[in-house]
mmCIF file of C-alpha atoms in Angstrom:
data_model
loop_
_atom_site.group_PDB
_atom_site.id
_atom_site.type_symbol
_atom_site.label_atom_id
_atom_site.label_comp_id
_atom_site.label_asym_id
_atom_site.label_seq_id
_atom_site.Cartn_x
_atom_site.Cartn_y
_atom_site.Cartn_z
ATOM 1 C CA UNK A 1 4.059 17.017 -17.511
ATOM 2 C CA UNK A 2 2.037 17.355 -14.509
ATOM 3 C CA UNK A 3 3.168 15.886 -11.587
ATOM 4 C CA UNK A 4 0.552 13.154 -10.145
ATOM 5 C CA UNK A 5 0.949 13.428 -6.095
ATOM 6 C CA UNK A 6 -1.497 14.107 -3.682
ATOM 7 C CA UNK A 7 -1.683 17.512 -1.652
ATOM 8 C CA UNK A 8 -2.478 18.800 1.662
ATOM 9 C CA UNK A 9 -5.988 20.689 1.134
ATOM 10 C CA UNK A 10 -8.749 21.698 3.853
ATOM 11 C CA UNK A 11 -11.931 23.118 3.039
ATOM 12 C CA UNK A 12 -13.459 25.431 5.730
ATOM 13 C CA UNK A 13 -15.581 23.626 8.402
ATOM 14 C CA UNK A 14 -18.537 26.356 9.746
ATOM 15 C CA UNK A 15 -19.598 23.175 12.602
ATOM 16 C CA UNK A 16 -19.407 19.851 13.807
ATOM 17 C CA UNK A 17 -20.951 17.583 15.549
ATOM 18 C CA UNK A 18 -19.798 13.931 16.780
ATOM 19 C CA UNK A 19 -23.569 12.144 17.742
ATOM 20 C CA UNK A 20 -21.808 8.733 18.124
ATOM 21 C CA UNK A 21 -18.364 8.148 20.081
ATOM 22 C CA UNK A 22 -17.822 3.965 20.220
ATOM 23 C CA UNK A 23 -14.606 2.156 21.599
ATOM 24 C CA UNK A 24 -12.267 2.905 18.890
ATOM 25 C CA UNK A 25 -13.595 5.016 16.732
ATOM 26 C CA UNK A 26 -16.362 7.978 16.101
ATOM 27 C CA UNK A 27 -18.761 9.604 13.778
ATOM 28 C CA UNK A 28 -18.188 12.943 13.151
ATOM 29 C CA UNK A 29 -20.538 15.170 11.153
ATOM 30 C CA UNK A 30 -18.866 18.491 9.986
ATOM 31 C CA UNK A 31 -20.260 21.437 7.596
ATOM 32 C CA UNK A 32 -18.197 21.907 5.016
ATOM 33 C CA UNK A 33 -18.099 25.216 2.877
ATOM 34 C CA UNK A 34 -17.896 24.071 -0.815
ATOM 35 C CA UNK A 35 -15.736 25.951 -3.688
ATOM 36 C CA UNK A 36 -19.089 27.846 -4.336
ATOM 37 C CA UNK A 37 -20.008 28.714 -1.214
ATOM 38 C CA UNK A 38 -22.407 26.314 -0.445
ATOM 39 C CA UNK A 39 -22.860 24.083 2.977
ATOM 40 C CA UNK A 40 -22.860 20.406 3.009
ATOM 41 C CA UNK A 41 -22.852 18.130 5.632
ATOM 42 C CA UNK A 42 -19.991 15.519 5.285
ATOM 43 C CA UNK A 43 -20.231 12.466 7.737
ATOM 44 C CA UNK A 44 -17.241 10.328 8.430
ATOM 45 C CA UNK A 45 -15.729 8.059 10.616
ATOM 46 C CA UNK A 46 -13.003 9.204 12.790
ATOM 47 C CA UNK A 47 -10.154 6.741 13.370
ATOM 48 C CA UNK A 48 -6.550 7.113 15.115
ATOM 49 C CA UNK A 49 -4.561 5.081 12.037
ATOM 50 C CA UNK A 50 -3.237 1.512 11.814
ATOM 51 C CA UNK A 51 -0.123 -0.251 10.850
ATOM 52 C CA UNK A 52 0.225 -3.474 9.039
ATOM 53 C CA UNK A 53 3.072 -6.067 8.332
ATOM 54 C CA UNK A 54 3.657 -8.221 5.270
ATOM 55 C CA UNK A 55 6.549 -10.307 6.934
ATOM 56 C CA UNK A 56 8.235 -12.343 4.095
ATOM 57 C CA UNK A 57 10.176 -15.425 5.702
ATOM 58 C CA UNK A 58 13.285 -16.741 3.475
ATOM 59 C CA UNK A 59 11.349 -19.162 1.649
ATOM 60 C CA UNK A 60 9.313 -16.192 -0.122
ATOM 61 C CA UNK A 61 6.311 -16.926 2.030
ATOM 62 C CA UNK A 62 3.719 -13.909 3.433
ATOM 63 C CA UNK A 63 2.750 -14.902 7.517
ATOM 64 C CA UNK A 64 -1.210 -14.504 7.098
ATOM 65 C CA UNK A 65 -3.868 -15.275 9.439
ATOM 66 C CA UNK A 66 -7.665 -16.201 8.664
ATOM 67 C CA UNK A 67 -10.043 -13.864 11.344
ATOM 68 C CA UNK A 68 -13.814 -13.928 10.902
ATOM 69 C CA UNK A 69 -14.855 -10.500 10.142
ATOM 70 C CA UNK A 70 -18.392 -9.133 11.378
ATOM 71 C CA UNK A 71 -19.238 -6.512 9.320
ATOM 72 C CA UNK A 72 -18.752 -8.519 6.064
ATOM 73 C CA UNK A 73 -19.716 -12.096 7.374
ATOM 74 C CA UNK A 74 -16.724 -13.783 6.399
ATOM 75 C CA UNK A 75 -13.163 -15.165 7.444
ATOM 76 C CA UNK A 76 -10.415 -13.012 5.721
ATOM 77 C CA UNK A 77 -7.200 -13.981 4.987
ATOM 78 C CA UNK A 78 -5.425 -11.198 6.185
ATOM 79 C CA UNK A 79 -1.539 -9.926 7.386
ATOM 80 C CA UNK A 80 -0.817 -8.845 10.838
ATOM 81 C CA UNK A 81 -2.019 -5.248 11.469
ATOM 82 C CA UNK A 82 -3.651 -3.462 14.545
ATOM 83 C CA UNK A 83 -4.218 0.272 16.068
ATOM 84 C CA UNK A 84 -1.810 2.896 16.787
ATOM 85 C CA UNK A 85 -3.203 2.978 20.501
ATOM 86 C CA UNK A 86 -2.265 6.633 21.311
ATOM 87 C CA UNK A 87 -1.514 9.457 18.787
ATOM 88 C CA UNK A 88 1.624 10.345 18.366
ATOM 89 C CA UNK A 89 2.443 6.309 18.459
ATOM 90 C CA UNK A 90 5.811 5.592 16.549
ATOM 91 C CA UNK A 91 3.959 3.169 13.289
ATOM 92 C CA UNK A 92 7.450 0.911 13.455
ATOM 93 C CA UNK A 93 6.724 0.410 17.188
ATOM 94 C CA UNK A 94 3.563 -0.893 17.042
ATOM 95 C CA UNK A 95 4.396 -2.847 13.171
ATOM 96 C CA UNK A 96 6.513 -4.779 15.779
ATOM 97 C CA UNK A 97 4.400 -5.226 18.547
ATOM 98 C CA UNK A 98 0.953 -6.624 16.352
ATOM 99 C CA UNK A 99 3.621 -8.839 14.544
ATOM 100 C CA UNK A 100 4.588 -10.281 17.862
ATOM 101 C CA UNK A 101 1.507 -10.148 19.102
ATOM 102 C CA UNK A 102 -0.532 -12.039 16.137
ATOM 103 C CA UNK A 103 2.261 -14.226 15.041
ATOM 104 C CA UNK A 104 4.753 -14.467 17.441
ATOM 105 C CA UNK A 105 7.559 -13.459 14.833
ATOM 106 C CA UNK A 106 10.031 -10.543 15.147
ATOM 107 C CA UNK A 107 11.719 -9.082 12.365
ATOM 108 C CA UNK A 108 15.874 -7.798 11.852
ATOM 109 C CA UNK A 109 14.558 -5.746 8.451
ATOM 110 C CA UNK A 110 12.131 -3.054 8.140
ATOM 111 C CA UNK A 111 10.994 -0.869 5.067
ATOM 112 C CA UNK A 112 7.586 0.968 4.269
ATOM 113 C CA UNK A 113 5.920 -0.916 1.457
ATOM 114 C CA UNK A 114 3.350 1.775 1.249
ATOM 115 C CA UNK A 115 0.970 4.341 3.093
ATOM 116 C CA UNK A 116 -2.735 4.035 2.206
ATOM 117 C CA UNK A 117 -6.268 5.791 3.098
ATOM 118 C CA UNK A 118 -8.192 2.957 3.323
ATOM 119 C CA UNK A 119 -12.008 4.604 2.872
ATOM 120 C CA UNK A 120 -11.365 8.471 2.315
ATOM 121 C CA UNK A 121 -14.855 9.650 1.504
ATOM 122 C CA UNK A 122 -15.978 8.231 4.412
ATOM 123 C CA UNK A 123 -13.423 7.545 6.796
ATOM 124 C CA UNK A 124 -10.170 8.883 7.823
ATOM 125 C CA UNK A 125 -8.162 6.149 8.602
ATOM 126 C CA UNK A 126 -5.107 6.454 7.531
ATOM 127 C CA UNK A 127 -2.637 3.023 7.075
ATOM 128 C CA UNK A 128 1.150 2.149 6.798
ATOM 129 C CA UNK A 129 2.111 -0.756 5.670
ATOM 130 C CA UNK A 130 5.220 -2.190 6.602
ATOM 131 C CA UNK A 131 7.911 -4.793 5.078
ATOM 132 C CA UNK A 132 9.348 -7.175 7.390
ATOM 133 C CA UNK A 133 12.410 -9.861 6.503
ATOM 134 C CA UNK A 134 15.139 -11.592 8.417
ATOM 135 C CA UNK A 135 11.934 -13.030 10.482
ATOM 136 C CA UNK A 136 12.417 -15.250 13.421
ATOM 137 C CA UNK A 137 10.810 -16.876 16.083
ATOM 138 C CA UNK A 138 10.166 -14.118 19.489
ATOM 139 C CA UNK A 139 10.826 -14.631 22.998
ATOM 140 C CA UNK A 140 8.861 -15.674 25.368
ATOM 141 C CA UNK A 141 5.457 -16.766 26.168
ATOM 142 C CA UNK A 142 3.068 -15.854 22.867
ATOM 143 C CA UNK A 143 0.423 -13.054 23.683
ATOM 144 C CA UNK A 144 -3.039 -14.122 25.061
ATOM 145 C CA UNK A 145 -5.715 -13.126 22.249
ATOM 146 C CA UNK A 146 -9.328 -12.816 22.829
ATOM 147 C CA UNK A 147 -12.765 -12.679 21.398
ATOM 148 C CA UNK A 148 -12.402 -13.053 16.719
ATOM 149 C CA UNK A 149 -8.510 -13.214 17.652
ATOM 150 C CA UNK A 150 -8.993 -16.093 19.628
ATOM 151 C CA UNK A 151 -9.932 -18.327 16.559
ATOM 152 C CA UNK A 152 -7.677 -17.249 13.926
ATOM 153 C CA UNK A 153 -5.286 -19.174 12.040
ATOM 154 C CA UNK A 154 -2.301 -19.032 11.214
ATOM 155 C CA UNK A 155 -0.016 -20.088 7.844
ATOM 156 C CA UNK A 156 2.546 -18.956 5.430
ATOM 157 C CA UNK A 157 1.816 -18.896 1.872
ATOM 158 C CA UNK A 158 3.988 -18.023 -1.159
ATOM 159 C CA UNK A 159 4.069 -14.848 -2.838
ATOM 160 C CA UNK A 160 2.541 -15.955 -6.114
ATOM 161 C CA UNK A 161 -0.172 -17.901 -4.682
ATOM 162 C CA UNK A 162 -1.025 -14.670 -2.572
ATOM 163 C CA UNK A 163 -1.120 -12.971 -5.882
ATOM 164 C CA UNK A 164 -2.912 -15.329 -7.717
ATOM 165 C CA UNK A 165 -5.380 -15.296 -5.133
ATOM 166 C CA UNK A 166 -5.863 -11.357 -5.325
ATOM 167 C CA UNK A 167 -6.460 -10.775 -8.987
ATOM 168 C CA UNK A 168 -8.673 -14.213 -9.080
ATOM 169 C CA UNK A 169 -11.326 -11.897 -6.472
ATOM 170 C CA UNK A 170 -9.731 -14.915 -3.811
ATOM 171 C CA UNK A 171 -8.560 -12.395 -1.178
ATOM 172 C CA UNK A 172 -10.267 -9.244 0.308
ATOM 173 C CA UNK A 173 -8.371 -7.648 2.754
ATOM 174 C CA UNK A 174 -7.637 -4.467 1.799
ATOM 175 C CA UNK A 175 -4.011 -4.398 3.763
ATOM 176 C CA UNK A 176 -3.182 -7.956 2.105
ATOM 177 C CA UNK A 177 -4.314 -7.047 -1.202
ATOM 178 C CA UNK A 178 -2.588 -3.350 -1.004
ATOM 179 C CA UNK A 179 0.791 -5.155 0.499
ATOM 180 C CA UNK A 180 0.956 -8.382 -1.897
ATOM 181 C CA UNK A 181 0.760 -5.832 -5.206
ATOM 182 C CA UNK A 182 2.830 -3.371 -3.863
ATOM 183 C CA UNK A 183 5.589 -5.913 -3.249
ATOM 184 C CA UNK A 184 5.314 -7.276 -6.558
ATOM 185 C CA UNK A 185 5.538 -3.918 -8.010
ATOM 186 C CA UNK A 186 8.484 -2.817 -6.097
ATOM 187 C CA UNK A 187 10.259 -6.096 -7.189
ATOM 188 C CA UNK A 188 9.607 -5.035 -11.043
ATOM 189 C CA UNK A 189 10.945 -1.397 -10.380
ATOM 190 C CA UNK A 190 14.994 -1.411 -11.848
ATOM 191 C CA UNK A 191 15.938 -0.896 -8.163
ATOM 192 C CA UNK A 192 13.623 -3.506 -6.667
ATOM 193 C CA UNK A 193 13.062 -3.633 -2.900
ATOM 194 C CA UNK A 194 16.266 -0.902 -2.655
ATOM 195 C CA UNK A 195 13.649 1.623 -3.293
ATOM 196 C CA UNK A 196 11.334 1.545 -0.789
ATOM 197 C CA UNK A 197 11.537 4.211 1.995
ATOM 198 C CA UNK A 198 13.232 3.608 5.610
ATOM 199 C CA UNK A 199 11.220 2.217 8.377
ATOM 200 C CA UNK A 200 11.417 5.738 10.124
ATOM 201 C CA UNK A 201 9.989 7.618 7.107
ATOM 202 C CA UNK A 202 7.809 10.284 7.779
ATOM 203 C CA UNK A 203 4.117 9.908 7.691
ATOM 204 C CA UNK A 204 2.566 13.064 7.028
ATOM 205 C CA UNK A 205 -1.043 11.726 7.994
ATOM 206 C CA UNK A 206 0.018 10.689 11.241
ATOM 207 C CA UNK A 207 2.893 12.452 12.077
ATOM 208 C CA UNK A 208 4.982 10.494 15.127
ATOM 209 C CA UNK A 209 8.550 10.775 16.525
ATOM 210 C CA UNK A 210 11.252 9.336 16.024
#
């Protein structure tokens, strides 16, 4: 039987170009040599990788916020998540600084729910999503947001209803939708939420250390 995982693979790239750099992110064109020999451009977006938390409280309830999102004209319900902000970044570190920073929770358990590629034929961002229990209030004065973050809301909401919400076409967010399944599919596995990797696990796609 074959085995169904995903492999390192890189096509040979003759040039590339990047004709738009913005705040965050970029758009790279390369020319890519395909398997017979032709050259196609490939454009993408170039991104440095996110992290995002599905923090489960004792009650069985997801902390979610609702943040207006531009390029789709709508508030999402979504789980806390933000950029690694330098390469290299340690994903746990910064799991535990957007949950403090978007909900003002820390966390005594971590586990990685699941690693993702959010848009590979045109982007390379690259996303771990983290589990977070034991949850409790943090210390100290709650971070200043700004600009969307400065209207978002805040709530806890059961499991199921998250659920229900995804496969009713509810809920959008591709880290919410991604985290909700994957917890109810780790639950149904004979180990349950045993089996899911360490919060230090390697991440091959954005390799950090320890």
């Amino acid at each position: 039987m074959q085995q169904v995982q995903d492999t390192a693979e890189e096509w040979q790239v003759v040039a590339s170009a990047t004709p738009f750099t913005g705040n965050k992110t970029s758009v790279r064109t390369d020319k890519v040599v395909m398997p017979d020999g032709t050259v196609v451009n490939r454009d993408y977006q170039v991104h440095p990788g996110s992290v995002a938390v599905l923090a489960l409280d004792e009650r069985d309830r997801v902390v979610v916020l609702r943040q207006y999102r531009h390029p789709v004209r709508q508030k999402l319900w979504e789980i806390p998540a933000g950029l690694l902000d330098v390469p290299g970044e340690n994903p746990l570190h910064a799991a535990q600084r957007e949950l403090y920073e978007e909900a003002h929770v820390k966390a005594g358990d971590w586990r990685v729910l699941t690693d993702v590629y959010t848009t590979p034929g045109g982007c390379d961002e690259a996303v771990r999503i983290f589990l977070a229990r034991d949850l409790s209030e943090a210390e100290g004065a709650r971070f200043e947001v700004a600009e969307e973050e400065a209207d978002m809301e805040l709530a806890r909401v059961p499991v199921e209803e998250l659920v229900r919400g995804v496969l009713a076409g509810e809920l959008h967010n591709n880290c919410l939708v991604v985290g909700v399944l994957s917890l109810a599919a780790a639950r149904a596995t004979a180990d349950g939420l045993d089996s899911l990797r360490p919060a230090e696990a390697p991440w091959p796609a954005r390799p950090f250390q320890p």
